XYZ file of C-alpha atoms in Angstrom:
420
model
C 0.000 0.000 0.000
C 2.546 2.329 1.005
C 4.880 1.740 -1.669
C 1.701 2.380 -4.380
C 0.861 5.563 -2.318
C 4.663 6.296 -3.164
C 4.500 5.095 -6.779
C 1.784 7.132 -7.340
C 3.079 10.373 -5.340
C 6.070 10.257 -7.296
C 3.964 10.076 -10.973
C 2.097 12.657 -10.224
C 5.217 14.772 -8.961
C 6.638 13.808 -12.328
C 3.734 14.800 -14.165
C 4.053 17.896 -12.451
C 7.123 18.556 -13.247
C 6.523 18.672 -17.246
C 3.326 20.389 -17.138
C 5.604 23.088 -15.162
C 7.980 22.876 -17.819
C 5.835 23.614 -20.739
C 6.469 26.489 -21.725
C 4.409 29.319 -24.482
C 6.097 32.602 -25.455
C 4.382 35.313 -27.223
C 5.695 36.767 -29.829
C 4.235 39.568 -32.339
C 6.216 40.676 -35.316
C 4.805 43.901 -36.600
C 6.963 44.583 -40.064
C 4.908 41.833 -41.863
C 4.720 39.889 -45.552
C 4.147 36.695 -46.451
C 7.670 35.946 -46.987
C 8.464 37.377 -43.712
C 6.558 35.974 -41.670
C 6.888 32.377 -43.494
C 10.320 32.584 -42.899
C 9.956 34.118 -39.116
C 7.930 30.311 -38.827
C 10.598 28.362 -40.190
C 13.274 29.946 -37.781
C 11.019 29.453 -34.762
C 10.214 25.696 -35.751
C 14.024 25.140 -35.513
C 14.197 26.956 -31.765
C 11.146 24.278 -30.801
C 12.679 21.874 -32.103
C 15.875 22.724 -30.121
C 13.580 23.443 -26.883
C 11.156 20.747 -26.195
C 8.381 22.011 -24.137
C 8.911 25.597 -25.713
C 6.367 26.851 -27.559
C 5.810 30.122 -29.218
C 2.833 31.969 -30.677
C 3.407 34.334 -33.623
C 0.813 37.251 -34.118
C 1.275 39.230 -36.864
C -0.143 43.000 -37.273
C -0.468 43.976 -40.539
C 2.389 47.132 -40.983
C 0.294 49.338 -41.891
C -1.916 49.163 -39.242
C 0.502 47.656 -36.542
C 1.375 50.926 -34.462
C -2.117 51.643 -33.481
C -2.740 47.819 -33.131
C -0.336 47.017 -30.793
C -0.838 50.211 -28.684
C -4.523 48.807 -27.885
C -2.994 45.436 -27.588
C -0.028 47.303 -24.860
C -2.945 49.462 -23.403
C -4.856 46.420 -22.520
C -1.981 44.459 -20.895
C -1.592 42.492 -23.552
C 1.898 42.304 -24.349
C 4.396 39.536 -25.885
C 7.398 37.771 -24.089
C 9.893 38.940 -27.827
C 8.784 41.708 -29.841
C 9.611 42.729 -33.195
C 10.607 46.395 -32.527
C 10.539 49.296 -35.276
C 13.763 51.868 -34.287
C 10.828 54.611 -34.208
C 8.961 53.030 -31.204
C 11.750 51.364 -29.342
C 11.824 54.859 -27.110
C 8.121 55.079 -26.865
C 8.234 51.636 -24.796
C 11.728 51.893 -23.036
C 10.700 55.274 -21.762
C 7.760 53.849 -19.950
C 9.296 51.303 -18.252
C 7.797 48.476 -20.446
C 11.135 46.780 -22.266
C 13.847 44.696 -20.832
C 17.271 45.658 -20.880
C 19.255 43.143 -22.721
C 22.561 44.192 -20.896
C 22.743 41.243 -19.069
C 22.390 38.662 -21.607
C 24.547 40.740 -24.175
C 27.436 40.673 -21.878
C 27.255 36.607 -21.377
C 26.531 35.982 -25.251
C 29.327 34.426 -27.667
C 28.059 36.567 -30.420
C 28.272 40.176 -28.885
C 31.866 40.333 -29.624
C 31.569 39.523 -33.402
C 28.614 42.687 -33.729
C 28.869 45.428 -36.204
C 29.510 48.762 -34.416
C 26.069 50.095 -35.557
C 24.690 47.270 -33.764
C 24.910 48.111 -30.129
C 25.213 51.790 -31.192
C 21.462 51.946 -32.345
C 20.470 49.035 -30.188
C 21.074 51.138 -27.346
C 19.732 54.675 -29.245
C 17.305 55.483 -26.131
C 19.978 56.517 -23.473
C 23.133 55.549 -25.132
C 23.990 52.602 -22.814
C 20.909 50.076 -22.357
C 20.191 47.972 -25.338
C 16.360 47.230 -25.074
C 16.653 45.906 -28.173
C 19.202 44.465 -30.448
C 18.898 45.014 -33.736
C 18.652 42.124 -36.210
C 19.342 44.658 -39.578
C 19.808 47.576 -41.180
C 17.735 49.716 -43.085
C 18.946 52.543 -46.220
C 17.942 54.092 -49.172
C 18.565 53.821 -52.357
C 16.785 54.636 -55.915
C 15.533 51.910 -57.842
C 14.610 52.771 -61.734
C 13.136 51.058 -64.328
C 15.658 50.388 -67.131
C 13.078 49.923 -69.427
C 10.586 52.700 -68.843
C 13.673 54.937 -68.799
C 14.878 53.946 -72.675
C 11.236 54.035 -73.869
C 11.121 58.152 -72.328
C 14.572 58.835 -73.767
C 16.881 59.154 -70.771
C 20.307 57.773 -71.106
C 21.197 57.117 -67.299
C 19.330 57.450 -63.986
C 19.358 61.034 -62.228
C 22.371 61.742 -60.036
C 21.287 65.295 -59.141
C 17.585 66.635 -58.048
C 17.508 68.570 -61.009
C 17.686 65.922 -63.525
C 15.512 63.555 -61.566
C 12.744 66.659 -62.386
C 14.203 66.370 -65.694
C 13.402 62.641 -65.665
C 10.123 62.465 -64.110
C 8.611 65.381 -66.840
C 10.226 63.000 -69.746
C 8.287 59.936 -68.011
C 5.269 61.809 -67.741
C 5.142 62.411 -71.163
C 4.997 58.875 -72.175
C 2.214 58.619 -69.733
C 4.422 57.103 -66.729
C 4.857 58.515 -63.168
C 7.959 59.435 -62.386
C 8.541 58.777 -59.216
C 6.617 55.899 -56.305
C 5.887 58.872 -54.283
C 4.844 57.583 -50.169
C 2.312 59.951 -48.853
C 0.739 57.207 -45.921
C 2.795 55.496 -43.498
C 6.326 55.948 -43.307
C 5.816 58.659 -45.490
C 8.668 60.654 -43.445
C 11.529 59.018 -45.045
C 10.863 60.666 -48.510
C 10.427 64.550 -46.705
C 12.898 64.186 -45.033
C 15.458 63.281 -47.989
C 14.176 65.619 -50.027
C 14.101 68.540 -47.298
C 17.574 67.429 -46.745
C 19.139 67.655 -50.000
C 17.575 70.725 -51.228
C 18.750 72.485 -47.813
C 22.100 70.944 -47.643
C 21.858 69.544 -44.044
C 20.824 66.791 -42.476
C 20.332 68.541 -39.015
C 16.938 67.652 -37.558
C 17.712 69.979 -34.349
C 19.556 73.691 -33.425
C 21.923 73.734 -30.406
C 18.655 74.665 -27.941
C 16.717 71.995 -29.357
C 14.453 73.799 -31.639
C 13.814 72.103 -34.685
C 14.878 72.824 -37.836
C 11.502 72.188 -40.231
C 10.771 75.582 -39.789
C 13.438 76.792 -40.991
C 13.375 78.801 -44.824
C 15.899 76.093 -46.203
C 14.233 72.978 -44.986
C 10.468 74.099 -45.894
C 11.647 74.594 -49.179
C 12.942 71.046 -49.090
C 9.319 70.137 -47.904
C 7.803 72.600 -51.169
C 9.698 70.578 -53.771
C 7.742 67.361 -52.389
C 4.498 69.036 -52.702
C 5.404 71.090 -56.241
C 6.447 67.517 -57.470
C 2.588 65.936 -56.579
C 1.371 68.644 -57.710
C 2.488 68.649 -61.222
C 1.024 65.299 -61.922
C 4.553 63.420 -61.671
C 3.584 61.148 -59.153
C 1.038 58.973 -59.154
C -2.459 60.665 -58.410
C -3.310 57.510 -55.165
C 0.440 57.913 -53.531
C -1.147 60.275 -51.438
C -2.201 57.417 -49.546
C 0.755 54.702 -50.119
C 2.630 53.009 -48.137
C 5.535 50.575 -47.911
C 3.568 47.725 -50.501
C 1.549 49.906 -52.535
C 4.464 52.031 -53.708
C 7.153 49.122 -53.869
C 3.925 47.533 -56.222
C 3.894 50.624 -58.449
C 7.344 50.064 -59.063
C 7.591 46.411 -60.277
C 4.221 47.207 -61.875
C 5.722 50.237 -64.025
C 3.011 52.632 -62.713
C 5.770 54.671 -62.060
C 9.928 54.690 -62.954
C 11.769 55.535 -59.258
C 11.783 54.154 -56.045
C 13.233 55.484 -53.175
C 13.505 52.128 -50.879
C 15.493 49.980 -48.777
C 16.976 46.764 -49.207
C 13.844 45.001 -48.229
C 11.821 46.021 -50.945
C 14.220 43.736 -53.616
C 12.083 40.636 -52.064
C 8.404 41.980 -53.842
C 10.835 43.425 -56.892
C 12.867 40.305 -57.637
C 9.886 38.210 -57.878
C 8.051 40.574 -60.355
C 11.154 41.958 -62.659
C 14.145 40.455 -64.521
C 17.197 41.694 -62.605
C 18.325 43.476 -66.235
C 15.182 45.454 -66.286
C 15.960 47.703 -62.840
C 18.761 49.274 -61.654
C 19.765 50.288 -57.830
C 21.597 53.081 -57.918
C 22.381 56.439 -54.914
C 19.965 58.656 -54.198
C 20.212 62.097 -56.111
C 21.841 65.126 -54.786
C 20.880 68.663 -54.464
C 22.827 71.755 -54.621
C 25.329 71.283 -52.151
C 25.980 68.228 -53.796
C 24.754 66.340 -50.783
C 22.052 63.415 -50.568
C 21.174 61.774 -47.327
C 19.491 58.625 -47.627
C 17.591 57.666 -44.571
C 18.934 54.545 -42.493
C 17.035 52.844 -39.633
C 16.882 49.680 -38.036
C 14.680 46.996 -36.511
C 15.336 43.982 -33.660
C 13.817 42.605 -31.374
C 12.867 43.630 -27.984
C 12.226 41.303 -24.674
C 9.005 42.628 -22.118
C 9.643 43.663 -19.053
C 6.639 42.232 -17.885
C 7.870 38.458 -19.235
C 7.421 35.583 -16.766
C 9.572 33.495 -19.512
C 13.024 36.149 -19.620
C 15.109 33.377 -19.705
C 13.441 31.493 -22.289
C 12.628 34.432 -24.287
C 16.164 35.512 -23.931
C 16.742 32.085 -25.967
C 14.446 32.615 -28.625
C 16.139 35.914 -29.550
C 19.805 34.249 -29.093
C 17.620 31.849 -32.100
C 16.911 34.632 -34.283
C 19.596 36.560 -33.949
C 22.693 34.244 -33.928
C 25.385 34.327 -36.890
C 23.340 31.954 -39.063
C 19.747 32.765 -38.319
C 20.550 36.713 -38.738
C 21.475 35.890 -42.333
C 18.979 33.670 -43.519
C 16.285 36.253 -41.949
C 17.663 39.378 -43.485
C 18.187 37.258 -46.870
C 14.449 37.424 -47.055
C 13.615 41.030 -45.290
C 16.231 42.545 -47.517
C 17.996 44.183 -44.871
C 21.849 44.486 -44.281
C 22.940 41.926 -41.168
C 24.225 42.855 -38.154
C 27.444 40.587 -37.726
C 30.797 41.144 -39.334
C 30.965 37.640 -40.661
C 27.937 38.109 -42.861
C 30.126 40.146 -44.988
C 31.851 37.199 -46.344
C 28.532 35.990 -47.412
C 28.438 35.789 -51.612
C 24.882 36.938 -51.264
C 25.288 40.266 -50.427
C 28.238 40.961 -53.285
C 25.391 40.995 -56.245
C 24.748 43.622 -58.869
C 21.773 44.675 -56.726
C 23.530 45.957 -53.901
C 26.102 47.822 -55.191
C 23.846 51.123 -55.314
C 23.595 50.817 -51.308
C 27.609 49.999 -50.648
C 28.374 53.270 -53.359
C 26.343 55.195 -51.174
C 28.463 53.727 -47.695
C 31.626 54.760 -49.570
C 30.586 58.366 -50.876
C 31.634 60.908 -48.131
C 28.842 63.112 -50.130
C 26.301 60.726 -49.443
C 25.244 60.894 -45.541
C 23.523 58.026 -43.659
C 20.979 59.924 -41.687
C 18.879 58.741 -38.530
C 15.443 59.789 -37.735
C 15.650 61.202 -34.097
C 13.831 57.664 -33.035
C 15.307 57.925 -29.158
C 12.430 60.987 -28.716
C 9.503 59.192 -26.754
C 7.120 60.957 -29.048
C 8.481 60.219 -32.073
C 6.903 57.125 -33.268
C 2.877 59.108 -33.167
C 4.544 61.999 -34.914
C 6.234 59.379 -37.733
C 3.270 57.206 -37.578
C 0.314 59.509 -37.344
C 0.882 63.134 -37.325
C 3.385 63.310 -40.881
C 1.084 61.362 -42.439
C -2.393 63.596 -41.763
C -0.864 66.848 -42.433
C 1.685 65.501 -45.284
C -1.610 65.028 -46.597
C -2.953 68.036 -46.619
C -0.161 69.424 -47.812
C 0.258 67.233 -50.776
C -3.882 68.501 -51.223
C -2.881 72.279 -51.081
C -4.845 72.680 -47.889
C -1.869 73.792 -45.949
C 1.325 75.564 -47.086
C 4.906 73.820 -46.740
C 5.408 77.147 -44.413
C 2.059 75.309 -42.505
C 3.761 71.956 -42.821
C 7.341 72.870 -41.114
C 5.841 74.950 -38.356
C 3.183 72.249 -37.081
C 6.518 69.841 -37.114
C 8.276 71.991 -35.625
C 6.099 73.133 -33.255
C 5.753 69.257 -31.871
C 9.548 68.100 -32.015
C 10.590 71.216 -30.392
C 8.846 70.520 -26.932
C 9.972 66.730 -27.203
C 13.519 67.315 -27.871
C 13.978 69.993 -25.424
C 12.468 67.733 -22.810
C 14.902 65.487 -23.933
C 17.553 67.392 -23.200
C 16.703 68.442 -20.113
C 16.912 64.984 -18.773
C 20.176 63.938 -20.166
C-alpha cells in the first residue's frame, strides 16, 4: 500500500514537473509579408525543435496598421514575451518602463563580440547605454529605376542630381508614366525628409537649444519641392495614400519609374522583374551636392513584464545568432548585423552595389530619424502622415507643414535634453 501511495506520489510529482515545464512565449512581429513571416515560422520551428516544451505563438499585425494595433494590444496588458521592434517606437516603450534591458544577456553571449559597431550603437539609441533591443538589420535608401521605362522616355542614365531627376520624371510623364513611387501614408517621413535634406544641404533635424529645424526657410523649401512635385502630376495621383507595398507595387508594376527604398523592398521586386530590367543606384543630390538617404533599423525587444526572460532571452539568441541573422535578413532585404555576414556571396550581387556606393561616398550621408524621442513614433506614424496630406492637397502651405513639425519636435527634444 505504502509503496503504491509512493509510486503514485512520485507520478504525479513527475507529471508535475513537465506540465511546469511547458512552456508558451508570445511573440508579435509587426513589419509583416508573407515571406516574412513564413520565414519568421521556419526559424522558430528550428528553436522548438531545439527546446522541447517551448512553444511560441506568432501574431502578426499587418504594418500598416501595426502601431495603433499594438498600442490597444499594450494598453490592454496584452503584451508579448519577444517583440519585433521598429527603431521609431523602441523609445516610446523603453521610456515607460515596459522593455527589458538586454545588458545582461549581451554581456554573457558568444556573439556580442563579433557585432557590427552600428549594432549596439542603435540598439542602445534610447539613453546611449541600455540595449532594449538588439537590432537584427539595417535599413537605407537607395533609388531603384526602371531600365526599361527609362529607354522608352529617352533618358540615357538614372538622375544623379535633383535637377535631372525633375528632368526625368517630366520625360516619363510624357509617355504617360509617373515618375517617381511617391509615399504619402505610413512611413511617409523618409521621402520629406530626404528631399528637405538635399535641397537644404543639411541633415540637421535639431539647433543647439533643441528647436527644430523644419521651420526653418531652407528645410520648408525642401518640404515645397515634395508638394510642387505631386502637384504637377509626376507622381502617381493615389500615392497620397501609399505606403511601404503599394508604392514598392507601383514600381515592379511600371506605374511609375523611381523608387526610393530599402533593401527590403528587392524581395516583392525580384519576384516581379528580370534583374536586367531595374537598376539600384544612390539617391540624387541637391545643390550642395549632398544626398542623405535615410537609415534605420529593426530587432527585437524582450518585455519587461515576461514571466519566460530566460526562455525568451533564448528565442532571440535563435533569431539573432550568426546563421539565423542571415537567412532572416536574406528574405527582409535588410543588411545583417554581424561582421561575418560580410563574407557571405549573397550580399556581393549587382543589386547591392547602389547601397555599398552610397556607404563609400563621403557626399552621401547616412541619416537617422531622431527615433530615441519618446514621441516620435505618433509623430512618424500619425501626425506626418495627416498633415503631409494636406499638404500634398494644397490645404496647408509647406510654411504650414514645417511649423506644425516643428512646433511638436521642439517641446519633445527639449524635454529630452533636459533629462540627459
Amino acid at each position: 500500500m505504502i509503496k503504491t501511495f509512493l509510486a503514485g506520489a512520485l507520478g504525479l510529482a513527475l507529471m508535475s514537473g513537465t506540465a511546469l515545464a511547458d512552456t508558451t512565449l508570445k511573440l508579435v512581429e509587426v513589419i509583416t509579408s508573407p515571406a516574412r513571416t513564413e520565414t519568421l515560422k521556419g526559424l522558430v520551428a528550428k528553436f522548438e525543435q531545439a527546446n522541447p516544451g517551448t512553444k511560441v505563438e506568432i501574431t502578426s499585425l499587418p504594418w500598416g496598421e501595426a502601431f495603433e494595433k499594438f498600442a490597444t494590444m499594450y494598453s490592454a496588458g496584452d503584451t508579448p514575451d519577444v517583440m519585433e521592434m521598429p527603431d521609431t517606437w523602441v523609445a516610446l516603450y523603453a521610456k515607460n518602463g515596459a522593455l527589458e534591458s538586454l545588458e545582461p544577456y549581451l554581456a554573457k553571449w558568444q556573439y556580442t563580440s563579433g557585432l557590427n559597431d552600428r549594432a549596439l550603437q542603435f540598439g542602445r539609441s534610447t539613453d546611449g547605454k541600455t540595449a532594449y533591443m538588439l537590432p537584427y538589420g539595417f535599413y537605407m535608401q537607395a533609388m531603384f529605376y526602371n531600365k526599361k521605362l527609362f529607354k522608352d522616355a529617352g533618358i540615357a542614365e538614372p538622375p544623379k542630381t535633383l535637377p535631372e531627376f525633375l528632368d526625368a520624371s517630366r520625360k516619363l510623364k510624357a509617355i504617360g508614366k509617373a515618375g517617381y513611387c511617391q509615399r504619402g501614408g505610413r512611413g511617409g517621413l523618409n521621402d520629406w525628409t530626404i528631399f528637405s535634406n538635399a535641397v537644404s544641404g543639411n541633415n540637421t533635424f535639431f539647433k543647439d537649444d533643441g528647436t527644430s529645424t523644419f521651420a526653418d526657410p531652407d528645410k520648408v523649401k525642401g518640404l515645397a519641392f515634395l508638394i510642387d512635385y505631386y502637384k504637377e502630376g509626376l507622381s502617381p495621383k493615389d500615392s497620397i495614400n501609399w505606403a511601404f507595398n503599394e508604392q514598392v507595387a507601383g514600381f515592379y508594376s511600371g506605374t511609375c519609374a523611381m523608387l526610393n527604398q530599402d533593401p527590403d523592398a528587392l524581395i516583392a521586386i525580384d519576384e516581379k522583374m528580370k534583374p536586367e530590367d531595374y537598376g539600384v543606384v544612390p539617391i540624387p543630390k541637391g545643390e550642395a551636392g549632398k544626398a542623405f538617404p535615410v537609415i534605420g533599423f529593426a530587432g527585437w525587444s524582450m518585455f519587461a513584464n515576461s514571466s519566460n526572460k530566460e526562455a525568451s532571452w533564448k528565442l532571440i539568441e535563435a533569431l539573432e545568432s550568426p546563421e539565423p541573422n542571415v537567412e532572416w535578413n536574406k528574405r527582409t532585404g535588410a543588411l545583417p548585423v554581424h561582421k561575418s555576414a560580410e563574407k557571405d556571396p549573397f550580399y556581393a550581387a549587382d543589386k547591392f552595389k547602389g547601397w555599398f556606393a552610397e556607404l563609400s561616398d563621403p557626399n552621401t550621408v547616412p541619416t537617422s530619424l531622431p527615433s530615441y524621442l519618446e514621441e516620435f513614433a505618433f509623430f512618424k506614424d500619425s501626425m506626418v502622415v495627416s498633415t503631409g496630406q494636406q499638404a500634398l492637397l494644397g490645404e496647408i502651405s509647406a510654411e504650414d507643414l514645417g511649423k506644425q513639425w516643428a512646433d511638436y519636435l521642439t517641446p519633445a527634444q527639449q524635454k529630452f535634453k533636459s533629462a540627459q
